[in-house]
C-alpha cells in the first residue's frame, strides 16, 4: 500500500506500525510516531494497522540543549 | 552542599547539561561524566530515514543520567504540546523542558505561548521546566500555574555572554518558591559560579562545555565552579561595602619608631 512517511510517499508491504519499523530497520528505542497528527502510544504500535494514504511521522531523539 | 529536589526527584548535582554541539558521542559522554551531571537535555526531530544517527541514548541511560527532552523547534504552544507528547513516548518520561522560540536569529523565548503551553501540559500531567526570559512577572505566573521550576536565561542561547540579565535574575531568585535554574548564555565556569552565589538552584550548560577544546576537562571545571558557587552561597557571603574594614587589628605598635 502507499502511505506518506515523513512527508514522502512510501510503498509499504506490511500491515502495522511495528512492521513498518522492522521494514525500515529502526530500533524502537528513543522514537515516537504520529499518525494523522495523533501521537500513537508505543504499546499500540503492534496493533495499529496502516491504511492507504496514512500520514505517518516518525520522530527520533537527538542531541540538543 | 545540599541536594536539589524537583518534583520529588533528588539531584546531588546542581549542574544540568545539554547534549548538543559535541564533536562526537564519545566526547559528549566524557564531558558529561566529568561534569557529574544527573540531568541532560535532548531534542526531537523527524527521523532521518536515509542516514544512520549515532545512538546517544544508550550510553546516557547506562550512566543512569535522567533525560530531559526539550520542545525545541516549536514556535507555538500547540506545537510545543505536540512535541512534549511525542517526547514522552520517545523517552518514556513526563518531564519536559518547555521552549518555544519562533525567531531563529535570537532564539528569544515566547513568554505568552510558553505560559499557555505550560498550563496545558501541567493539566496533562507533565513536569514542566519552562525556558523563559529573565522576566520576574512571567516566572511568577509560571509558578502559579504549577511549573515545578523556572529556567530564566542569562543571555541568548549559545552566546557565551554570561549573566547579562543579572538584576532580573536576582529578583526572580528572591521571589521564587520553585527552584530557579539559570539556562542559556553561561559561557565560563565563573558565570556558573556567580549564578550559584546569587542563589540560583542550578544552572544548565551546553555550548561552553561542548565546544571546548577539551570537553572533559571543561565538564570538570563547570562541576567545580557550580559546587564552589553553591557552597559559598550556603556558607553566607559577606555584605559589600565601599569603605575598607581592616582584617588585622590597627594598633599603634610601630608608633614609637616615627
Coordinates of C-alpha atoms in Angstrom, one line a residue:
Chain A
X1 CA 0.0 0.0 0.0
X2 CA 1.0 3.6 -0.5
X3 CA 1.5 5.6 2.7
X4 CA 3.0 9.0 3.3
X5 CA 6.1 8.7 5.6
X6 CA 7.7 11.9 6.9
X7 CA 6.0 13.8 4.1
X8 CA 7.3 11.5 1.4
X9 CA 5.3 8.8 -0.5
X10 CA 6.3 5.3 0.7
X11 CA 5.4 1.9 -0.6
X12 CA 4.7 -0.3 2.4
X13 CA 4.3 -4.1 2.2
X14 CA 3.4 -4.8 5.9
X15 CA 0.3 -4.0 8.0
X16 CA 1.2 -2.5 11.3
X17 CA 3.4 0.3 12.7
X18 CA 5.7 -2.4 14.1
X19 CA 6.0 -3.9 10.6
X20 CA 7.0 -0.5 9.3
X21 CA 9.8 -0.1 11.9
X22 CA 11.1 -3.6 11.1
X23 CA 11.0 -2.8 7.4
X24 CA 13.0 0.4 8.0
X25 CA 15.4 -1.4 10.2
X26 CA 14.9 1.1 13.0
X27 CA 15.1 0.3 16.7
X28 CA 12.1 1.2 18.8
X29 CA 14.3 3.0 21.3
X30 CA 14.0 6.8 21.5
X31 CA 11.4 7.2 18.9
X32 CA 7.8 8.4 18.7
X33 CA 5.2 8.0 16.0
X34 CA 2.2 10.1 15.0
X35 CA -0.5 9.2 12.5
X36 CA -2.6 11.9 11.1
X37 CA -1.3 14.3 13.8
X38 CA -2.1 12.0 16.6
X39 CA 0.6 10.5 18.8
X40 CA 0.4 6.7 18.9
X41 CA 1.5 5.2 22.2
X42 CA 4.3 2.7 22.0
X43 CA 2.1 0.0 23.5
X44 CA -0.2 0.2 20.4
X45 CA 2.4 0.0 17.7
X46 CA 2.0 -3.7 17.2
X47 CA -1.8 -3.4 16.9
X48 CA -2.0 -0.2 14.8
X49 CA -2.7 -1.0 11.2
X50 CA -1.9 1.4 8.5
X51 CA -4.2 2.3 5.7
X52 CA -3.7 3.6 2.1
X53 CA -2.6 7.2 2.4
X54 CA -2.0 7.1 6.1
X55 CA 0.1 10.1 7.1
X56 CA 2.9 8.7 9.3
X57 CA 5.5 10.7 11.0
X58 CA 8.4 9.1 12.8
X59 CA 10.5 11.2 15.2
X60 CA 13.8 10.3 16.8
X61 CA 15.6 11.8 19.8
X62 CA 18.9 13.5 19.0
X63 CA 21.4 15.6 20.9
X64 CA 20.2 19.1 21.9
X65 CA 20.4 21.8 24.5
Chain B
X1 CA 26.3 21.0 49.8
X2 CA 22.5 20.4 50.0
X3 CA 20.8 18.4 47.3
X4 CA 18.1 19.8 45.0
X5 CA 14.5 18.5 44.8
X6 CA 12.4 18.9 41.7
X7 CA 9.0 17.2 41.5
X8 CA 10.1 14.8 44.1
X9 CA 13.3 13.8 42.3
X10 CA 16.5 14.4 44.3
X11 CA 19.6 15.8 42.4
X12 CA 23.0 15.7 44.0
X13 CA 24.5 17.7 41.2
X14 CA 23.3 21.3 40.5
X15 CA 24.8 21.2 37.1
X16 CA 22.4 20.3 34.3
X17 CA 23.8 19.9 30.9
X18 CA 22.8 19.8 27.2
X19 CA 23.9 17.2 24.7
X20 CA 24.1 19.4 21.6
X21 CA 27.2 20.6 19.6
X22 CA 29.6 17.9 20.7
X23 CA 32.1 16.7 18.1
X24 CA 31.2 13.0 18.9
X25 CA 29.1 10.9 21.2
X26 CA 32.4 9.8 23.0
X27 CA 33.4 13.4 23.6
X28 CA 29.9 14.1 24.9
X29 CA 30.0 11.2 27.3
X30 CA 33.5 12.0 28.6
X31 CA 32.4 15.6 29.3
X32 CA 29.1 14.7 30.9
X33 CA 30.8 12.0 33.1
X34 CA 33.5 14.6 34.2
X35 CA 30.7 17.1 35.0
X36 CA 28.8 14.5 37.1
X37 CA 25.6 16.0 35.7
X38 CA 22.5 14.0 36.6
X39 CA 20.1 15.6 34.1
X40 CA 20.7 16.1 30.4
X41 CA 18.6 17.6 27.7
X42 CA 17.7 16.0 24.3
X43 CA 15.8 17.2 21.3
X44 CA 13.5 15.5 18.8
X45 CA 13.4 15.7 15.0
X46 CA 11.8 13.9 12.2
X47 CA 13.7 10.7 11.7
X48 CA 16.3 10.7 9.0
X49 CA 15.3 7.6 7.0
X50 CA 18.4 7.5 4.8
X51 CA 21.2 8.1 7.3
X52 CA 22.1 6.3 10.5
X53 CA 22.2 8.5 13.6
X54 CA 24.6 7.9 16.4
X55 CA 22.8 6.3 19.3
X56 CA 23.5 8.6 22.3
X57 CA 20.6 7.3 24.4
X58 CA 22.2 4.0 25.4
X59 CA 25.4 5.5 26.9
X60 CA 23.3 8.1 28.8
X61 CA 21.0 5.5 30.2
X62 CA 23.8 3.2 31.1
X63 CA 25.3 6.0 33.1
X64 CA 22.0 6.5 34.9
X65 CA 21.6 10.1 33.8
X66 CA 18.0 11.4 33.8
X67 CA 16.8 12.5 30.3
X68 CA 15.0 15.8 29.8
X69 CA 13.5 16.2 26.3
X70 CA 13.0 19.7 25.1
X71 CA 10.5 21.1 22.7
X72 CA 13.0 23.0 20.6
X73 CA 11.6 23.7 17.1
X74 CA 8.2 24.6 18.5
X75 CA 7.0 28.0 17.5
X76 CA 3.6 28.0 19.2
X77 CA 2.0 26.5 22.3
X78 CA 0.2 23.9 20.2
X79 CA 3.4 22.7 18.6
X80 CA 5.1 22.6 21.9
X81 CA 2.3 20.4 23.5
X82 CA 2.6 18.1 20.5
X83 CA 6.4 17.9 20.8
X84 CA 6.1 17.2 24.5
X85 CA 3.6 14.3 23.9
X86 CA 6.0 12.9 21.3
X87 CA 8.9 13.2 23.6
X88 CA 7.0 11.4 26.4
X89 CA 6.6 8.4 24.1
X90 CA 10.1 8.6 22.7
X91 CA 12.0 8.9 26.0
X92 CA 9.4 7.5 28.4
X93 CA 9.5 10.5 30.7
X94 CA 6.8 13.0 31.6
X95 CA 9.4 15.7 32.3
X96 CA 9.8 18.3 29.6
X97 CA 11.9 21.4 29.1
X98 CA 9.4 23.7 27.5
X99 CA 11.0 26.1 25.0
X100 CA 9.2 28.0 22.3
X101 CA 11.2 30.3 20.2
X102 CA 9.6 31.5 16.9
X103 CA 12.6 33.6 15.9
X104 CA 15.6 31.6 14.7
X105 CA 18.0 34.5 14.8
X106 CA 17.9 35.4 18.5
X107 CA 16.0 32.3 19.8
X108 CA 14.1 34.5 22.2
X109 CA 11.5 32.5 24.1
X110 CA 7.9 33.5 23.5
X111 CA 6.5 34.1 27.0
X112 CA 2.8 34.2 26.1
X113 CA 2.9 30.9 24.2
X114 CA 5.1 29.3 26.9
X115 CA 2.5 30.2 29.6
X116 CA -0.3 28.8 27.5
X117 CA 1.6 25.6 26.8
X118 CA 2.7 25.2 30.4
X119 CA -0.9 25.3 31.7
X120 CA -2.0 22.7 29.2
X121 CA 1.0 20.4 29.8
X122 CA 0.5 20.6 33.6
X123 CA -3.1 19.5 33.1
X124 CA -1.8 16.6 31.1
X125 CA 0.4 15.5 34.0
X126 CA 3.8 16.8 32.8
X127 CA 6.6 18.1 35.0
X128 CA 7.2 21.4 33.1
X129 CA 10.6 23.2 33.2
X130 CA 10.0 26.4 31.2
X131 CA 12.8 28.2 29.4
X132 CA 11.9 31.9 29.5
X133 CA 13.3 35.4 29.6
X134 CA 14.6 36.6 32.9
X135 CA 11.1 38.1 33.5
X136 CA 10.1 38.1 37.1
X137 CA 6.4 38.5 36.4
X138 CA 6.3 35.7 33.9
X139 CA 8.3 33.4 36.2
X140 CA 5.7 34.0 39.0
X141 CA 2.8 33.3 36.6
X142 CA 4.5 30.1 35.5
X143 CA 4.9 29.1 39.2
X144 CA 1.3 29.9 39.8
X145 CA 0.1 27.6 37.0
X146 CA 2.1 24.7 38.5
X147 CA 5.5 24.7 36.9
X148 CA 7.9 22.7 39.1
X149 CA 10.8 25.1 38.4
X150 CA 11.6 28.1 36.2
X151 CA 14.5 28.4 33.7
X152 CA 15.3 32.0 33.0
X153 CA 18.0 32.9 30.6
X154 CA 21.3 34.5 31.4
X155 CA 21.8 35.7 27.8
X156 CA 20.9 34.4 24.4
X157 CA 21.4 30.7 23.7
X158 CA 24.9 29.8 22.7
X159 CA 26.1 33.5 23.1
X160 CA 28.5 32.8 26.0
X161 CA 27.6 36.3 27.3
X162 CA 27.1 35.1 30.8
X163 CA 24.5 36.7 33.2
X164 CA 23.6 39.7 31.1
X165 CA 20.2 39.6 32.8
X166 CA 21.6 39.6 36.3
X167 CA 19.4 42.2 38.0
X168 CA 16.3 40.4 36.9
X169 CA 17.7 37.0 37.8
X170 CA 18.2 38.3 41.3
X171 CA 14.6 39.4 41.6
X172 CA 13.4 36.0 40.2
X173 CA 15.6 34.2 42.7
X174 CA 14.4 36.3 45.6
X175 CA 10.7 35.9 44.7
X176 CA 10.5 32.3 43.5
X177 CA 9.1 29.5 45.6
X178 CA 10.1 26.9 43.0
X179 CA 13.7 26.1 42.0
X180 CA 15.4 28.6 39.7
X181 CA 17.7 27.1 37.0
X182 CA 19.7 29.6 35.1
X183 CA 19.8 28.5 31.5
X184 CA 21.5 29.8 28.3
X185 CA 24.5 32.1 27.8
X186 CA 26.6 30.6 30.6
X187 CA 29.9 30.8 28.8
X188 CA 32.5 30.2 31.5
X189 CA 32.7 28.4 34.9
X190 CA 32.9 31.8 36.6
X191 CA 29.4 32.6 35.1
X192 CA 28.1 29.4 36.6
X193 CA 29.7 30.1 39.9
X194 CA 28.2 33.6 40.0
X195 CA 24.8 32.2 39.3
X196 CA 25.1 29.8 42.2
X197 CA 26.5 32.5 44.5
X198 CA 23.4 34.6 43.7
X199 CA 21.3 31.8 45.0
X200 CA 20.2 30.0 41.8
X201 CA 19.3 26.4 42.5
X202 CA 21.0 25.0 39.4
X203 CA 22.4 26.0 36.0
X204 CA 22.1 24.4 32.6
X205 CA 25.2 24.5 30.5
X206 CA 25.7 23.2 27.0
X207 CA 27.7 25.2 24.4
X208 CA 30.5 26.2 26.7
X209 CA 31.3 22.5 27.5
X210 CA 30.5 21.1 24.1
X211 CA 32.7 23.4 22.0
X212 CA 35.7 23.5 24.4
X213 CA 39.0 22.1 23.1
X214 CA 38.9 19.6 26.0
X215 CA 35.3 19.0 26.7
X216 CA 36.0 16.5 29.5
X217 CA 38.2 19.0 31.4
X218 CA 35.7 21.7 30.9
X219 CA 33.0 19.5 32.3
X220 CA 35.0 19.1 35.4
X221 CA 35.7 22.9 35.5
X222 CA 32.0 23.5 35.5
X223 CA 31.4 20.9 38.1
X224 CA 33.9 22.5 40.5
X225 CA 32.5 26.0 39.7
X226 CA 29.0 25.1 40.4
X227 CA 30.0 23.3 43.7
X228 CA 32.1 26.3 44.7
X229 CA 29.4 28.8 44.0
X230 CA 26.7 26.8 45.8
X231 CA 29.0 26.2 48.8
X232 CA 29.7 29.9 49.0
X233 CA 26.0 30.7 48.9
X234 CA 25.2 28.2 51.6
X235 CA 28.1 29.4 53.7
X236 CA 26.8 33.0 53.5
X237 CA 28.7 35.6 51.6
X238 CA 29.7 38.8 53.3
X239 CA 28.0 42.1 52.5
X240 CA 29.7 44.5 50.1
X241 CA 30.8 48.0 51.3
X242 CA 32.6 50.9 49.8
X243 CA 34.9 51.6 52.8
X244 CA 37.8 49.3 53.8
X245 CA 37.4 47.3 57.0
X246 CA 40.6 46.1 58.4
X247 CA 41.2 42.3 58.8
X248 CA 44.3 43.0 61.0
X249 CA 43.8 45.0 64.2
X250 CA 45.1 48.5 63.6
X251 CA 47.1 49.1 66.7
X252 CA 49.8 51.7 67.1
X253 CA 52.6 49.3 67.8
X254 CA 55.0 50.9 65.4
X255 CA 54.2 54.5 66.6
X256 CA 57.4 54.8 68.6
X257 CA 59.6 54.5 65.5
X258 CA 58.3 57.5 63.7

